[in-house]
PDB file of C-alpha atoms in Angstrom:
ATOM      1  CA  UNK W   1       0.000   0.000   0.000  1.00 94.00           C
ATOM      2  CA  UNK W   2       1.446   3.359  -0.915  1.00 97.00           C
ATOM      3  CA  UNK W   3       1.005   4.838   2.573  1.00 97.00           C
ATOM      4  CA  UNK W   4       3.164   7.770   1.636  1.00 97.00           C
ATOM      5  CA  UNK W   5       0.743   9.053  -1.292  1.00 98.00           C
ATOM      6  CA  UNK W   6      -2.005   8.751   0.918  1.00 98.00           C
ATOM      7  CA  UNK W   7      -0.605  10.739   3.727  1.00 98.00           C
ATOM      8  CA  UNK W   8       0.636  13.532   1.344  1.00 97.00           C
ATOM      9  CA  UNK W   9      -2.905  13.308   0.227  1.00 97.00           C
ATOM     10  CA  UNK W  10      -3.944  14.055   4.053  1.00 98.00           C
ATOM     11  CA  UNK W  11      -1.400  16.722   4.609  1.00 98.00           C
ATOM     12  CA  UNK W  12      -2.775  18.760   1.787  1.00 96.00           C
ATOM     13  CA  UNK W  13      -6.291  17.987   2.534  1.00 96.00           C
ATOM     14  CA  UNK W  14      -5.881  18.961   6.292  1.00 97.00           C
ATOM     15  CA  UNK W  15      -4.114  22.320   4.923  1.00 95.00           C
ATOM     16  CA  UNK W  16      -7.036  22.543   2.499  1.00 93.00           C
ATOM     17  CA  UNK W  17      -9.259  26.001   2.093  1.00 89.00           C
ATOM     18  CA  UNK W  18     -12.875  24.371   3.141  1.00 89.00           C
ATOM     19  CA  UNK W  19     -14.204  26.277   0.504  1.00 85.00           C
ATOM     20  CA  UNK W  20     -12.339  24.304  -2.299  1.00 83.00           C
ATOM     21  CA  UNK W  21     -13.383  21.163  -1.351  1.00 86.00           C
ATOM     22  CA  UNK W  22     -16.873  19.153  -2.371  1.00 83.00           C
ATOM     23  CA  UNK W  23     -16.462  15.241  -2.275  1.00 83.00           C
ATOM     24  CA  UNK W  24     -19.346  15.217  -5.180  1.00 79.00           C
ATOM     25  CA  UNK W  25     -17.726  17.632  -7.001  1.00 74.00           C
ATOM     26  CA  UNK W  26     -16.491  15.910 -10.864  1.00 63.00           C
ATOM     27  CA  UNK W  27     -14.247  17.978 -12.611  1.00 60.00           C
ATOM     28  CA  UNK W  28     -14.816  18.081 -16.713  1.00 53.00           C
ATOM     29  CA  UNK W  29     -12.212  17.591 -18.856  1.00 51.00           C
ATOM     30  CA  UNK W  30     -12.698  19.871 -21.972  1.00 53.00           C
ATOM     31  CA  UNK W  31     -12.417  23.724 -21.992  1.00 57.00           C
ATOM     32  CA  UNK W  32     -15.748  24.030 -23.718  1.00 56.00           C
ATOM     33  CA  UNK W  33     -17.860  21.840 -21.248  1.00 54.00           C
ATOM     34  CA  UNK W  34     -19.193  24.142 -18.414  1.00 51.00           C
ATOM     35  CA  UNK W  35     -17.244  23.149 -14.818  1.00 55.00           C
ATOM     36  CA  UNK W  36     -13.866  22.547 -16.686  1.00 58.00           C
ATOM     37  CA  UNK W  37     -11.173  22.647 -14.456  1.00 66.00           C
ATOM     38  CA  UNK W  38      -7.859  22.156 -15.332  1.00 67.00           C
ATOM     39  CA  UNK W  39      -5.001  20.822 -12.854  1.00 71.00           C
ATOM     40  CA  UNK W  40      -3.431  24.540 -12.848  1.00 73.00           C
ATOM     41  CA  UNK W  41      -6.641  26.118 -12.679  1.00 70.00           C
ATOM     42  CA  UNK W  42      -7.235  24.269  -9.714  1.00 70.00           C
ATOM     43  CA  UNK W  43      -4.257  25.165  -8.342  1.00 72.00           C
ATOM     44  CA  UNK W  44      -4.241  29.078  -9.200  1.00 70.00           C
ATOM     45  CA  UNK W  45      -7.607  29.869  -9.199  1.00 68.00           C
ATOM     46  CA  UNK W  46      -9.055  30.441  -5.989  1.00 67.00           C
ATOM     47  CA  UNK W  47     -12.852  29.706  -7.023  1.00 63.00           C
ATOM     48  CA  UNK W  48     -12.660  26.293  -7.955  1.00 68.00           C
ATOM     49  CA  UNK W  49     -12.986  23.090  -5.955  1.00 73.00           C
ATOM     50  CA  UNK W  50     -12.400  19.587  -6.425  1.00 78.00           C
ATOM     51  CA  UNK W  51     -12.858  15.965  -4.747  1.00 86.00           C
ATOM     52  CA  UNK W  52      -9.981  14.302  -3.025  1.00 91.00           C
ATOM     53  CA  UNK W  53      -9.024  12.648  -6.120  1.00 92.00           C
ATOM     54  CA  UNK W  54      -9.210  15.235  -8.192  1.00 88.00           C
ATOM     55  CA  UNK W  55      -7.178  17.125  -5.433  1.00 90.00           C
ATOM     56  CA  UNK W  56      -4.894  14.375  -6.136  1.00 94.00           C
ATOM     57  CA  UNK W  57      -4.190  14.431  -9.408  1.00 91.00           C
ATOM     58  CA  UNK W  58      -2.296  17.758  -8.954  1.00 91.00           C
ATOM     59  CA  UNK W  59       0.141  16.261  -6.600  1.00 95.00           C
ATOM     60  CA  UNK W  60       3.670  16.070  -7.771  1.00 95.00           C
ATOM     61  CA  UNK W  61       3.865  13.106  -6.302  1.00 97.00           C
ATOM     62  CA  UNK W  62       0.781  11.302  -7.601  1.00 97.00           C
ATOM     63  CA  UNK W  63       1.583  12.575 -11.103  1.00 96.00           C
ATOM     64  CA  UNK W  64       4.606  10.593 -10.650  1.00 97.00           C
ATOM     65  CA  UNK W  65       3.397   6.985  -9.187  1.00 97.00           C
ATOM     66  CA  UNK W  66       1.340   7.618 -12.920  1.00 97.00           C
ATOM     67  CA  UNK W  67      -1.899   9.040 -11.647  1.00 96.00           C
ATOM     68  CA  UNK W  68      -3.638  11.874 -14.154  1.00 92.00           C
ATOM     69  CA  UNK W  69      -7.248  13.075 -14.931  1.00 85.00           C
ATOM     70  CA  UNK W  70      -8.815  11.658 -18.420  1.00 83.00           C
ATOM     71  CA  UNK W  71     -11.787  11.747 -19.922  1.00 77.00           C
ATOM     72  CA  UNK W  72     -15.481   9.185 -19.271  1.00 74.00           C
ATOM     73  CA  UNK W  73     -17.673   9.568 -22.251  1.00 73.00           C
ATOM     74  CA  UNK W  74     -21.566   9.223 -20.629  1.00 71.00           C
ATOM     75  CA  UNK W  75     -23.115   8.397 -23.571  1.00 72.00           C
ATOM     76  CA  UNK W  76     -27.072   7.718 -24.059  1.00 70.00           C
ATOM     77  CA  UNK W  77     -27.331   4.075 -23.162  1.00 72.00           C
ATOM     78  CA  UNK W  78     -25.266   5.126 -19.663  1.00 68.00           C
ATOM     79  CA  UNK W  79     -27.903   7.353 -18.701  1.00 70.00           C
ATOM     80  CA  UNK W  80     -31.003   6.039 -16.649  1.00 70.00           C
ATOM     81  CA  UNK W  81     -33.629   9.542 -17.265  1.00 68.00           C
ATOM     82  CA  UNK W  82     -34.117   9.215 -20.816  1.00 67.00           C
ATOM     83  CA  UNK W  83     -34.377  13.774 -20.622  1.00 66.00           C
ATOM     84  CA  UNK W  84     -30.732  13.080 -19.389  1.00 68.00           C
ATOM     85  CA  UNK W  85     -28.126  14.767 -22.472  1.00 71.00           C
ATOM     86  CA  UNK W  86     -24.714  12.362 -23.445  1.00 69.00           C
ATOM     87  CA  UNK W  87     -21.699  14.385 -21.933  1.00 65.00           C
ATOM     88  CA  UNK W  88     -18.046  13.614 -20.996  1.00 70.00           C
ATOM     89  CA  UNK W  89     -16.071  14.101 -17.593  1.00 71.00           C
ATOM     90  CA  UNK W  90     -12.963  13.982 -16.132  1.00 77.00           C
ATOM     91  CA  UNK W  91     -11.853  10.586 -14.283  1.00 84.00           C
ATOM     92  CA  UNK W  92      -8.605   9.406 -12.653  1.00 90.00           C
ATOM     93  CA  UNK W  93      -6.527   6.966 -14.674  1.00 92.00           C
ATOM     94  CA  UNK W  94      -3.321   5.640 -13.769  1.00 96.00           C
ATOM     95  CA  UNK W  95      -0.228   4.414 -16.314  1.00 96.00           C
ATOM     96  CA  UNK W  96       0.209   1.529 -14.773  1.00 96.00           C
ATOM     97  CA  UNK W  97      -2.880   0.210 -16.514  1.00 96.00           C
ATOM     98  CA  UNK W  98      -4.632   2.682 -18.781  1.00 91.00           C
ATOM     99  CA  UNK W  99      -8.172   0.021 -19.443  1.00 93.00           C
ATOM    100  CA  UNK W 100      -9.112   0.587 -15.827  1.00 94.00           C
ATOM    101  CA  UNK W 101     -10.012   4.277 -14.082  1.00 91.00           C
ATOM    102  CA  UNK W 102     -11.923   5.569 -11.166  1.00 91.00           C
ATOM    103  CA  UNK W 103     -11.816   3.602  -7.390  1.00 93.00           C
ATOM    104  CA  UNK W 104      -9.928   0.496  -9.793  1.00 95.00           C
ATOM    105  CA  UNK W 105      -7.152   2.962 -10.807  1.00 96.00           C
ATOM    106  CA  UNK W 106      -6.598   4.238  -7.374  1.00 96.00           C
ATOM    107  CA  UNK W 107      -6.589   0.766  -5.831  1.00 96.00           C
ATOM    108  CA  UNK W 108      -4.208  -1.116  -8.585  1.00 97.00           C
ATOM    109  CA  UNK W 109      -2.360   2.443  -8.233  1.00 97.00           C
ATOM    110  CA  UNK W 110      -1.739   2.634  -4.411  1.00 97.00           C
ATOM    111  CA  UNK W 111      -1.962  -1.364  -4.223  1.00 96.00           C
ATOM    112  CA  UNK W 112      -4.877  -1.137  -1.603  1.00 95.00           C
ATOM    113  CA  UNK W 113      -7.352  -3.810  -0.479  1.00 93.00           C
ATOM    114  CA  UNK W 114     -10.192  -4.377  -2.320  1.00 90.00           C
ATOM    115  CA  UNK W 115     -12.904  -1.747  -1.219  1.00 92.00           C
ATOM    116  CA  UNK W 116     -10.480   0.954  -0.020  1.00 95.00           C
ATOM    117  CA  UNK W 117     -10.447   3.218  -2.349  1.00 95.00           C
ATOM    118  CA  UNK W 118     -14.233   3.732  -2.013  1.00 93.00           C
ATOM    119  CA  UNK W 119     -14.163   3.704   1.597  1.00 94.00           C
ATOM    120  CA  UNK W 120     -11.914   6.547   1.662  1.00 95.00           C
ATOM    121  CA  UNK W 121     -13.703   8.975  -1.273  1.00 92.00           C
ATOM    122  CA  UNK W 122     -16.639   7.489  -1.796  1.00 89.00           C
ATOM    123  CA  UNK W 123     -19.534  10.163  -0.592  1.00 87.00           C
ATOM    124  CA  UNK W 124     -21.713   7.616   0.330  1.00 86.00           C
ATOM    125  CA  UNK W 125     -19.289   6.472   2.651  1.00 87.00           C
ATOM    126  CA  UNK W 126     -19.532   8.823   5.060  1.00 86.00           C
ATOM    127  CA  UNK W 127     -22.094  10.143   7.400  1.00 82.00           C
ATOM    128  CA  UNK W 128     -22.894  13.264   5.814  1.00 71.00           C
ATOM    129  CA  UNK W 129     -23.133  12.496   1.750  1.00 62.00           C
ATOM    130  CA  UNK W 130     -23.915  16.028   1.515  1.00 66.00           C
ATOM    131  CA  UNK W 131     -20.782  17.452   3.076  1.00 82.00           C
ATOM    132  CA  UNK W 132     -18.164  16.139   4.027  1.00 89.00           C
ATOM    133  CA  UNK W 133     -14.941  18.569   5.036  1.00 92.00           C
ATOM    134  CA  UNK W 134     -11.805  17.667   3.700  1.00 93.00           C
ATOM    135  CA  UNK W 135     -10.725  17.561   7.359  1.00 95.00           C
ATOM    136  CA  UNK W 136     -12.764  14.519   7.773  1.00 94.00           C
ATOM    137  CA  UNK W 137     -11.289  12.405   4.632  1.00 95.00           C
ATOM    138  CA  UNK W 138      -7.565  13.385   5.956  1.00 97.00           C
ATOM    139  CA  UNK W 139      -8.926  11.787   9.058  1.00 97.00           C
ATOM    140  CA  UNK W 140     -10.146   8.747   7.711  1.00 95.00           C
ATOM    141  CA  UNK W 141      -7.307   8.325   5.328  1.00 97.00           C
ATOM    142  CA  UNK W 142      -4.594   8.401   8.123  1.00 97.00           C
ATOM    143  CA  UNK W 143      -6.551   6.453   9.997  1.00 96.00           C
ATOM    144  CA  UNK W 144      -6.650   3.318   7.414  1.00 96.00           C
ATOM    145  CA  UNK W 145      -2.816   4.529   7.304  1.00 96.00           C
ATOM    146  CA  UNK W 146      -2.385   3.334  11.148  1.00 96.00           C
ATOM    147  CA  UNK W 147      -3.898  -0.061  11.341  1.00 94.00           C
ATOM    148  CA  UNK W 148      -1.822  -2.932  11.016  1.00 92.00           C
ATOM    149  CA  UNK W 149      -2.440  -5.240   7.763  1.00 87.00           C
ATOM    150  CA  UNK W 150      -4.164  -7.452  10.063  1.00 90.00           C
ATOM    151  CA  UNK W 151      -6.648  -4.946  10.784  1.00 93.00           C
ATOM    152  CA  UNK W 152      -7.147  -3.519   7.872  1.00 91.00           C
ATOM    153  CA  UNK W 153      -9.342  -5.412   6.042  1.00 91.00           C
ATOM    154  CA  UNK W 154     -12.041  -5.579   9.667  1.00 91.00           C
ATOM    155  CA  UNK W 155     -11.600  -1.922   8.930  1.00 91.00           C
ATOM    156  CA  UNK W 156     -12.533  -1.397   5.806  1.00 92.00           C
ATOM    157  CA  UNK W 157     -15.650  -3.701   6.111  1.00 90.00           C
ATOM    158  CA  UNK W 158     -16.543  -1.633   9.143  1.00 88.00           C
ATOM    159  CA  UNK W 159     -17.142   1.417   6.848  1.00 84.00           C
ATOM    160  CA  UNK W 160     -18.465   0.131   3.985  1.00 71.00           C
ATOM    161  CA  UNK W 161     -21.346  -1.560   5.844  1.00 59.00           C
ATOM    162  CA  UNK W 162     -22.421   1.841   6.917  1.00 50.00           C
TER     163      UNK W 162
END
């Protein structure tokens, strides 16, 4: 498990402006889509937010391990209200295997248990869906961070029956 991208992850998350954080927050991927954020927008402009992942993506270090945003086509047949328009948003990927993205690319990525990735930045996952500070992820994700191996997979059930 790559406990050191995950902590980094917590440090900046902890250090975080409230403001610029919203665990359902997607960012899109093209300039002409409306909510396009790019990875130095994000970092110089002071309006937009992200989710931890997203967040993550801008990380020196994550770029490095092979983590970057690319793009999800939602096309008709993904989309359960048949009013609902086709559209396209941004979605980690890692290097490391390029056919997989989302909570699989984090997880192959960071080499974490199966369910981890969602446990730590899924929304549903925690209390509040609605908000959750960043504060509160940082939290969990140094917590997962502590437990021995042993534990860790008691843990993760723990929170993902909730």
């Amino acid at each position: 498990m790559r406990k050191d991208l995950l902590l980094e992850l917590a440090d900046f998350l902890e250090k975080l402006d409230p403001s610029r954080f919203d665990i359902r927050t997607w960012r899109k991927p093209t300039k002409n889509t409306v909510g396009f954020v790019s990875d130095k927008q994000l970092l110089t402009d002071s309006n937009t937010i992200a989710c931890p992942i997203g967040w993550a993506a801008t990380l020196p270090s994550w770029k490095e391990a092979g983590f970057y945003m690319g793009k999800l086509d939602i096309s008709k047949e993904h989309l359960s209200n048949p009013l609902s328009t086709p559209y396209t948003m941004a979605i980690i990927k890692w290097k490391g295997d390029p056919d997989i993205d989302s909570y699989d690319a984090v997880q192959a990525g960071l080499n974490l248990p199966r369910g981890m990735a969602e446990v730590l930045f899924e929304q549903d996952n925690y209390a509040d869906e609605g908000y959750t500070p960043s504060i509160v992820v940082a939290e969990r994700i140094r917590e997962f961070c502590n437990v021995s191996e042993d534990e860790l997979m008691d843990l993760i059930l723990s929170y993902d029956e909730h």
